[in-house]
Short mmCIF file of C-alpha atoms and ligand atoms in Angstrom, two decimals:
data_model
loop_
_atom_site.label_atom_id
_atom_site.label_comp_id
_atom_site.label_asym_id
_atom_site.label_seq_id
_atom_site.Cartn_x
_atom_site.Cartn_y
_atom_site.Cartn_z
CA MET A 255 27.92 8.02 56.81
CA ILE A 256 30.74 8.75 54.38
CA GLU A 257 32.32 12.18 54.58
CA ARG A 258 33.10 13.28 51.05
CA ARG A 259 36.29 15.07 50.06
CA LYS A 260 35.76 18.80 49.58
CA THR A 261 36.17 19.83 45.95
CA ARG A 262 35.27 22.56 43.54
CA GLN A 263 31.89 22.07 41.96
CA ILE A 264 31.38 22.06 38.21
CA SER A 265 28.24 21.92 36.05
CA VAL A 266 27.70 19.48 33.22
CA GLY A 267 24.40 20.43 31.62
CA HIS A 268 21.79 20.24 34.36
CA THR A 269 23.99 18.02 36.57
CA THR A 270 26.72 19.09 38.94
CA ILE A 271 29.88 17.20 39.89
CA GLY A 272 31.87 17.64 43.07
CA SER A 273 31.38 19.24 46.46
CA ASN A 274 28.08 17.99 47.87
CA SER A 275 26.59 16.87 44.54
CA PRO A 276 25.46 13.25 44.51
CA VAL A 277 28.05 10.94 42.97
CA SER A 278 26.98 10.65 39.33
CA VAL A 279 27.07 7.54 37.16
CA GLN A 280 28.51 7.79 33.66
CA SER A 281 28.77 5.55 30.66
CA MET A 282 29.84 5.80 27.05
CA VAL A 283 27.98 5.11 23.82
CA ASN A 284 29.52 2.14 22.00
CA VAL A 285 27.51 2.38 18.78
CA ASP A 286 29.46 3.55 15.70
CA SER A 287 29.50 7.37 15.82
CA ARG A 288 28.51 7.45 12.10
CA ASN A 289 25.21 5.76 12.95
CA THR A 290 23.25 8.76 14.22
CA ASP A 291 19.98 6.88 14.80
CA GLY A 292 21.80 4.10 16.64
CA VAL A 293 23.68 6.57 18.84
CA LEU A 294 20.52 8.48 19.73
CA ALA A 295 18.64 5.25 20.49
CA GLN A 296 21.42 4.13 22.83
CA ILE A 297 21.52 7.52 24.57
CA LYS A 298 17.78 7.16 25.26
CA LYS A 299 18.27 3.65 26.66
CA LEU A 300 21.14 4.80 28.86
CA ASP A 301 19.04 7.69 30.10
CA GLU A 302 16.16 5.34 30.97
CA ALA A 303 18.61 3.10 32.84
CA GLY A 304 19.60 6.06 35.04
CA CYS A 305 22.83 7.17 33.37
CA ASP A 306 23.54 10.68 34.66
CA ILE A 307 26.19 11.69 32.10
CA ILE A 308 26.80 10.09 28.69
CA ARG A 309 30.05 10.29 26.71
CA ILE A 310 30.21 10.03 22.94
CA ALA A 311 33.34 9.42 20.85
CA VAL A 312 33.95 12.23 18.36
CA PRO A 313 36.44 10.87 15.82
CA ASP A 314 35.44 13.27 13.02
CA GLU A 315 33.51 16.43 12.13
CA GLN A 316 30.30 14.55 11.37
CA ALA A 317 30.27 12.99 14.85
CA SER A 318 30.39 16.45 16.44
CA GLY A 319 26.90 16.96 14.98
CA LEU A 320 25.53 14.21 17.25
CA PHE A 321 25.11 16.75 20.06
CA LYS A 322 22.87 18.92 17.92
CA SER A 323 20.89 15.89 16.72
CA ALA A 324 20.37 14.82 20.34
CA ARG A 325 19.13 18.28 21.37
CA ASP A 326 16.84 18.41 18.33
CA GLN A 327 15.26 15.18 19.59
CA GLY A 328 14.66 16.67 23.01
CA ILE A 329 17.41 14.70 24.78
CA ARG A 330 18.48 16.67 27.84
CA THR A 331 20.91 14.18 29.43
CA PRO A 332 24.33 15.81 29.87
CA LEU A 333 26.53 14.75 26.94
CA VAL A 334 30.32 14.68 26.82
CA ALA A 335 32.45 14.87 23.65
CA ASP A 336 35.36 12.44 23.79
CA ILE A 337 38.15 13.90 21.68
CA HIS A 338 41.72 12.93 21.04
CA PHE A 339 44.21 15.48 19.72
CA ASP A 340 42.06 17.50 17.29
CA TYR A 341 41.19 20.93 18.70
CA LYS A 342 38.81 21.60 15.78
CA LEU A 343 36.61 18.71 16.89
CA ALA A 344 36.50 20.20 20.37
CA LEU A 345 35.41 23.57 18.95
CA ALA A 346 32.77 21.93 16.73
CA SER A 347 31.41 19.86 19.65
CA VAL A 348 31.12 22.94 21.87
CA LYS A 349 29.32 24.77 19.06
CA ASN A 350 26.92 21.85 18.59
CA GLY A 351 25.91 21.70 22.25
CA ALA A 352 28.24 19.29 24.08
CA ASP A 353 28.05 19.80 27.86
CA LYS A 354 31.64 18.78 28.57
CA ILE A 355 34.77 18.11 26.54
CA ARG A 356 37.12 15.28 27.31
CA ILE A 357 40.50 16.21 25.88
CA ASN A 358 44.03 16.36 27.20
CA PRO A 359 45.53 19.80 26.55
CA GLY A 360 49.03 18.29 26.35
CA ASN A 361 47.91 16.44 23.21
CA ILE A 362 46.34 19.40 21.42
CA GLY A 363 49.63 20.87 20.17
CA GLU A 364 50.40 24.59 19.77
CA SER A 365 49.43 26.92 22.54
CA TRP A 366 47.07 28.99 20.34
CA LYS A 367 45.00 25.86 19.70
CA ILE A 368 44.66 25.19 23.42
CA LYS A 369 43.69 28.84 23.89
CA GLU A 370 40.91 28.54 21.33
CA VAL A 371 39.47 25.46 23.07
CA VAL A 372 39.70 27.15 26.47
CA GLU A 373 38.00 30.29 25.15
CA ALA A 374 35.19 28.30 23.54
CA CYS A 375 34.59 26.30 26.74
CA SER A 376 34.77 29.43 28.90
CA TYR A 377 32.34 31.27 26.66
CA SER A 378 29.85 28.38 26.79
CA GLY A 379 30.49 27.65 30.48
CA ILE A 380 31.39 24.03 29.90
CA PRO A 381 34.08 22.06 31.72
CA ILE A 382 36.98 20.05 30.40
CA ARG A 383 37.72 16.59 31.67
CA ILE A 384 41.36 15.68 31.64
CA GLY A 385 41.77 11.93 31.31
CA VAL A 386 45.10 10.38 32.20
CA ASN A 387 45.50 6.70 31.45
CA SER A 388 48.35 4.33 32.30
CA GLY A 389 48.32 3.08 28.69
CA SER A 390 49.01 6.50 27.17
CA LEU A 391 51.30 8.21 29.66
CA GLU A 392 53.95 10.63 28.33
CA LYS A 393 57.33 9.03 27.72
CA LYS A 394 59.18 11.57 29.85
CA LEU A 395 57.13 10.57 32.92
CA ILE A 396 57.56 6.88 32.21
CA ASP A 397 61.33 7.46 32.01
CA LYS A 398 61.31 9.59 35.16
CA TYR A 399 59.39 7.06 37.26
CA GLY A 400 60.40 3.85 35.49
CA GLY A 401 56.85 3.08 34.34
CA PRO A 402 53.24 4.26 34.67
CA THR A 403 53.45 4.34 38.47
CA PRO A 404 50.83 6.07 40.65
CA ASP A 405 53.21 9.03 41.09
CA ALA A 406 53.67 9.30 37.32
CA LEU A 407 49.90 9.20 36.73
CA ALA A 408 49.18 11.83 39.38
CA GLU A 409 51.93 14.10 38.07
CA SER A 410 50.63 13.77 34.52
CA ALA A 411 47.10 14.77 35.57
CA LEU A 412 48.34 17.79 37.49
CA ASN A 413 50.64 18.84 34.62
CA GLU A 414 47.70 18.71 32.23
CA ALA A 415 45.58 20.75 34.61
CA GLU A 416 48.36 23.31 34.89
CA ILE A 417 48.29 23.87 31.12
CA LEU A 418 44.64 24.92 31.41
CA GLU A 419 45.23 26.90 34.63
CA ASN A 420 47.87 28.93 32.78
CA PHE A 421 45.05 30.13 30.53
CA GLY A 422 42.99 31.00 33.62
CA PHE A 423 40.73 27.95 33.16
CA CYS A 424 39.82 25.88 36.23
CA ASN A 425 36.48 24.39 35.18
CA ILE A 426 38.14 20.97 35.26
CA VAL A 427 37.39 17.36 36.19
CA LEU A 428 40.34 15.02 36.54
CA SER A 429 40.35 11.33 35.83
CA ILE A 430 43.27 9.04 36.40
CA LYS A 431 42.70 5.53 35.21
CA SER A 432 44.62 2.32 35.01
CA SER A 433 43.74 -1.28 34.29
CA SER A 434 45.58 -2.08 37.52
CA VAL A 435 43.15 -1.63 40.40
CA ILE A 436 45.85 -0.85 42.94
CA SER A 437 47.66 1.66 40.69
CA MET A 438 44.41 3.45 39.99
CA ILE A 439 43.56 3.65 43.69
CA GLU A 440 46.99 4.98 44.65
CA ALA A 441 47.16 7.48 41.79
CA VAL A 442 43.71 8.87 42.61
CA GLU A 443 44.58 9.09 46.33
CA LYS A 444 47.70 11.11 45.51
CA THR A 445 45.83 13.42 43.18
CA ALA A 446 43.04 13.90 45.72
CA VAL A 447 45.56 15.25 48.21
CA LEU A 448 47.31 17.53 45.72
CA SER A 449 44.29 19.22 44.13
CA ASP A 450 40.70 20.22 44.81
CA TYR A 451 39.31 19.29 41.40
CA PRO A 452 36.40 16.85 41.30
CA LEU A 453 37.52 13.35 40.37
CA HIS A 454 36.08 10.95 37.84
CA ILE A 455 37.07 7.45 38.94
CA GLY A 456 37.02 3.94 37.55
CA VAL A 457 39.17 1.03 36.50
CA THR A 458 39.76 1.17 32.77
CA GLU A 459 39.97 -1.80 30.37
CA ALA A 460 38.59 -3.80 33.25
CA GLY A 461 37.44 -6.76 31.17
CA ASP A 462 34.10 -8.45 30.60
CA GLU A 463 31.00 -8.10 32.73
CA SER A 464 32.03 -10.32 35.63
CA ASP A 465 35.72 -9.37 35.82
CA GLY A 466 35.01 -5.71 35.13
CA ILE A 467 32.34 -5.37 37.79
CA LEU A 468 34.59 -7.04 40.36
CA LYS A 469 37.62 -4.88 39.59
CA ASN A 470 35.58 -1.68 39.49
CA SER A 471 33.73 -2.52 42.69
CA VAL A 472 37.03 -2.94 44.48
CA GLY A 473 38.66 0.13 42.89
CA ILE A 474 35.73 2.54 42.92
CA GLY A 475 34.33 1.16 46.18
CA SER A 476 37.62 1.51 48.01
CA LEU A 477 37.94 5.18 47.04
CA LEU A 478 34.30 6.14 47.54
CA SER A 479 34.21 4.50 50.95
CA ARG A 480 36.87 7.02 52.00
CA GLY A 481 35.04 9.96 50.45
CA ILE A 482 37.16 10.18 47.28
CA GLY A 483 35.44 10.34 43.90
CA ASP A 484 32.68 12.52 42.51
CA THR A 485 31.57 10.71 39.37
CA ILE A 486 32.13 7.10 38.34
CA ARG A 487 32.26 4.87 35.30
CA VAL A 488 32.31 1.10 35.51
CA SER A 489 34.13 0.26 32.27
CA LEU A 490 32.96 -3.08 30.85
CA THR A 491 33.38 -4.99 27.61
CA ALA A 492 29.61 -5.34 27.56
CA ASP A 493 26.38 -3.47 26.90
CA PRO A 494 26.85 -0.01 28.50
CA ILE A 495 23.48 -0.40 30.25
CA LYS A 496 25.28 -2.95 32.46
CA GLU A 497 27.86 -0.29 33.33
CA VAL A 498 25.09 1.99 34.57
CA LYS A 499 23.40 -0.73 36.61
CA ALA A 500 26.71 -1.76 38.17
CA GLY A 501 27.55 1.88 38.93
CA HIS A 502 24.28 2.38 40.79
CA LYS A 503 24.75 -0.87 42.66
CA ILE A 504 28.15 0.29 43.90
CA LEU A 505 26.64 3.58 45.09
CA ASP A 506 23.70 1.73 46.71
CA SER A 507 26.04 -0.57 48.59
CA LEU A 508 27.80 2.45 50.13
CA GLY A 509 24.62 4.37 50.90
CA LEU A 510 25.60 7.01 48.34
CA SER A 511 22.50 6.79 46.18
CA ASP A 512 19.18 8.49 46.72
CA ARG A 513 17.51 6.89 43.72
CA GLY A 514 15.63 4.20 45.63
CA GLY A 515 15.28 0.68 44.27
CA ILE A 516 14.99 -2.90 45.42
CA ASP A 517 17.75 -4.50 47.42
CA VAL A 518 17.53 -8.29 47.57
CA ILE A 519 19.12 -9.99 50.54
CA SER A 520 19.44 -13.71 49.89
CA CYS A 521 21.27 -16.39 51.78
CA PRO A 522 23.98 -18.55 50.21
CA THR A 523 21.86 -21.70 51.01
CA CYS A 524 23.20 -24.69 52.90
CA GLY A 525 22.30 -28.23 53.91
CA ARG A 526 19.12 -26.99 55.63
CA THR A 527 17.63 -25.52 52.45
CA ARG A 528 14.51 -27.35 51.19
CA ILE A 529 13.27 -24.98 48.48
CA ASP A 530 14.95 -23.70 45.33
CA ILE A 531 16.23 -20.33 46.57
CA ASN A 532 18.39 -19.71 43.45
CA LYS A 533 15.34 -20.02 41.21
CA ILE A 534 13.15 -17.84 43.43
CA VAL A 535 15.80 -15.09 43.61
CA SER A 536 16.37 -15.16 39.89
CA GLU A 537 12.64 -15.11 39.03
CA TYR A 538 11.93 -12.34 41.53
CA LYS A 539 14.82 -10.23 40.22
CA ASN A 540 13.64 -10.69 36.62
CA ALA A 541 10.04 -9.86 37.51
CA SER A 542 10.97 -6.79 39.57
CA GLU A 543 13.79 -5.48 37.38
CA ASN A 544 11.77 -2.75 35.69
CA LEU A 545 9.46 -1.93 38.60
CA SER A 546 9.69 1.68 39.69
CA THR A 547 9.82 2.14 43.45
CA HIS A 548 9.16 5.88 43.03
CA GLY A 549 12.35 6.75 44.89
CA LYS A 550 11.69 4.35 47.78
CA ARG A 551 14.34 1.88 48.91
CA ILE A 552 12.87 -1.55 49.58
CA THR A 553 14.75 -4.46 51.08
CA VAL A 554 13.45 -7.94 50.31
CA ALA A 555 14.86 -11.04 51.99
CA ILE A 556 14.81 -14.45 50.34
CA MET A 557 16.21 -16.86 52.90
CA GLY A 558 16.63 -20.61 52.89
CA CYS A 559 15.31 -21.64 56.30
CA VAL A 560 13.04 -20.65 59.14
CA VAL A 561 15.73 -21.31 61.72
CA ASN A 562 17.97 -18.37 60.77
CA GLY A 563 16.14 -16.68 57.90
CA PRO A 564 14.00 -14.00 59.56
CA GLY A 565 16.71 -13.20 62.11
CA GLU A 566 19.44 -12.89 59.50
CA ALA A 567 17.17 -10.65 57.44
CA ARG A 568 15.98 -8.45 60.30
CA GLU A 569 16.58 -5.28 58.28
CA ALA A 570 14.31 -6.42 55.43
CA ASP A 571 10.90 -4.86 54.82
CA PHE A 572 9.52 -8.29 54.03
CA GLY A 573 10.59 -11.65 52.71
CA ILE A 574 10.34 -15.39 52.95
CA ALA A 575 12.17 -18.01 54.96
CA GLY A 576 12.10 -21.44 53.33
CA GLY A 577 10.53 -24.55 54.85
CA ASP A 578 9.99 -27.91 53.19
CA GLY A 579 8.14 -27.02 49.95
CA TYR A 580 6.92 -23.68 51.28
CA GLY A 581 8.15 -20.27 52.37
CA LEU A 582 7.19 -18.55 55.59
CA PHE A 583 6.26 -15.04 54.53
CA PHE A 584 7.31 -12.36 57.01
CA ILE A 585 6.98 -8.60 57.25
CA ASN A 586 9.51 -6.64 59.34
CA GLY A 587 10.74 -9.93 60.79
CA LYS A 588 7.24 -11.06 61.93
CA PRO A 589 5.84 -14.30 60.43
CA ILE A 590 2.54 -13.77 58.56
CA GLU A 591 1.63 -16.90 56.56
CA LYS A 592 2.98 -20.00 54.80
CA ILE A 593 3.14 -19.76 50.99
CA SER A 594 3.63 -22.82 48.78
CA GLU A 595 6.90 -22.77 46.85
CA ASP A 596 5.28 -22.21 43.44
CA LYS A 597 3.46 -19.08 44.66
CA ILE A 598 6.37 -17.39 46.45
CA VAL A 599 7.51 -15.15 43.58
CA THR A 600 3.95 -13.93 42.95
CA LYS A 601 3.56 -13.12 46.65
CA LEU A 602 6.85 -11.21 46.73
CA ILE A 603 5.85 -9.17 43.69
CA GLU A 604 2.40 -8.45 45.18
CA GLU A 605 3.99 -7.19 48.38
CA THR A 606 6.51 -5.10 46.44
CA ASN A 607 3.67 -3.48 44.49
CA ARG A 608 1.77 -2.84 47.69
CA LEU A 609 4.77 -1.11 49.28
CA VAL A 610 5.38 1.16 46.29
CA GLY A 611 1.70 1.92 46.00
CA VAL A 612 0.96 0.29 42.62
S1 SF4 B 53 19.37 -18.82 56.09
FE1 SF4 B 53 19.18 -20.96 56.66
S2 SF4 B 53 19.38 -22.06 54.71
FE2 SF4 B 53 20.17 -20.01 54.35
S3 SF4 B 53 22.35 -20.23 54.72
FE3 SF4 B 53 21.45 -19.47 56.62
S4 SF4 B 53 21.08 -21.39 57.77
FE4 SF4 B 53 21.40 -22.03 55.63
#
């Protein structure tokens, strides 16, 4: 059982971040912000995929209207306005119903502009996420530390927070990101010790699906396993739905998710294997991908041989252990019947449906 770091708790729409709130999974719309229909369609898809909080880039005034359009369509998923520099876009997004603003106060400019943003967010009860990134660190900190080191990143985040604190505003989430996994981990660890704000964690510019999932699993997983991190984004150069699925998988693997789902245990195969385990796993995963388990967690084992299969998959609810052209179907480790290879996937799906009560 992972003991989570104690933090303040903030609300983002109907979701909370920090303290004992479940770790939430975020993603970001990557459709052109001028394409309202496209943005709304992607928000709906992300919501269906289990995205808890969705961020939208707001590069201009028109894009700030996306929040109102989403509400008009009945979308209730917490939405975050991603803004760089322009305080007016922050004000417009708050007015149009954004649930959180991502902006760095140090980039807004004059103090009266920061004050206006703080007042608007305070009035509407919405938090500000400060996002520090190794690629856009202030020059003075780079000079002081000789580069975007973990100390420089942590100091930058705390400096930004202090700007808001000086206006009496503490409804803050901090994120410190880097494309270097180890820098990100160290910077977040330092910040976690020096503040009690909830932390948004992830490896940024992590690459394509395979590289990005690996780097984020190491970075996010390492921190979460020690109780650090309150909301996550797996940044990928890929369909954002994949970010959400990967995020939930990371939480599942650490026992930090209460969403239920199907966990497939499958062996790596070896010289004893006599049936096509790769094909069976892939077909079962495809066939079960959109099955709702109604919050239940089901573990299915697909193992290559009867010698080690059932034993190695003792924790599984059910599964098969391969023989020569067949699979020995077992439930809770006990053998039930032999199933011919071509009928294994159907049997596994039938048993899955039975367990979830379909
Ligand atoms: S379960 Fe059997 S086939 Fe699979 S890796 Fe282990 S020994 Fe090999």
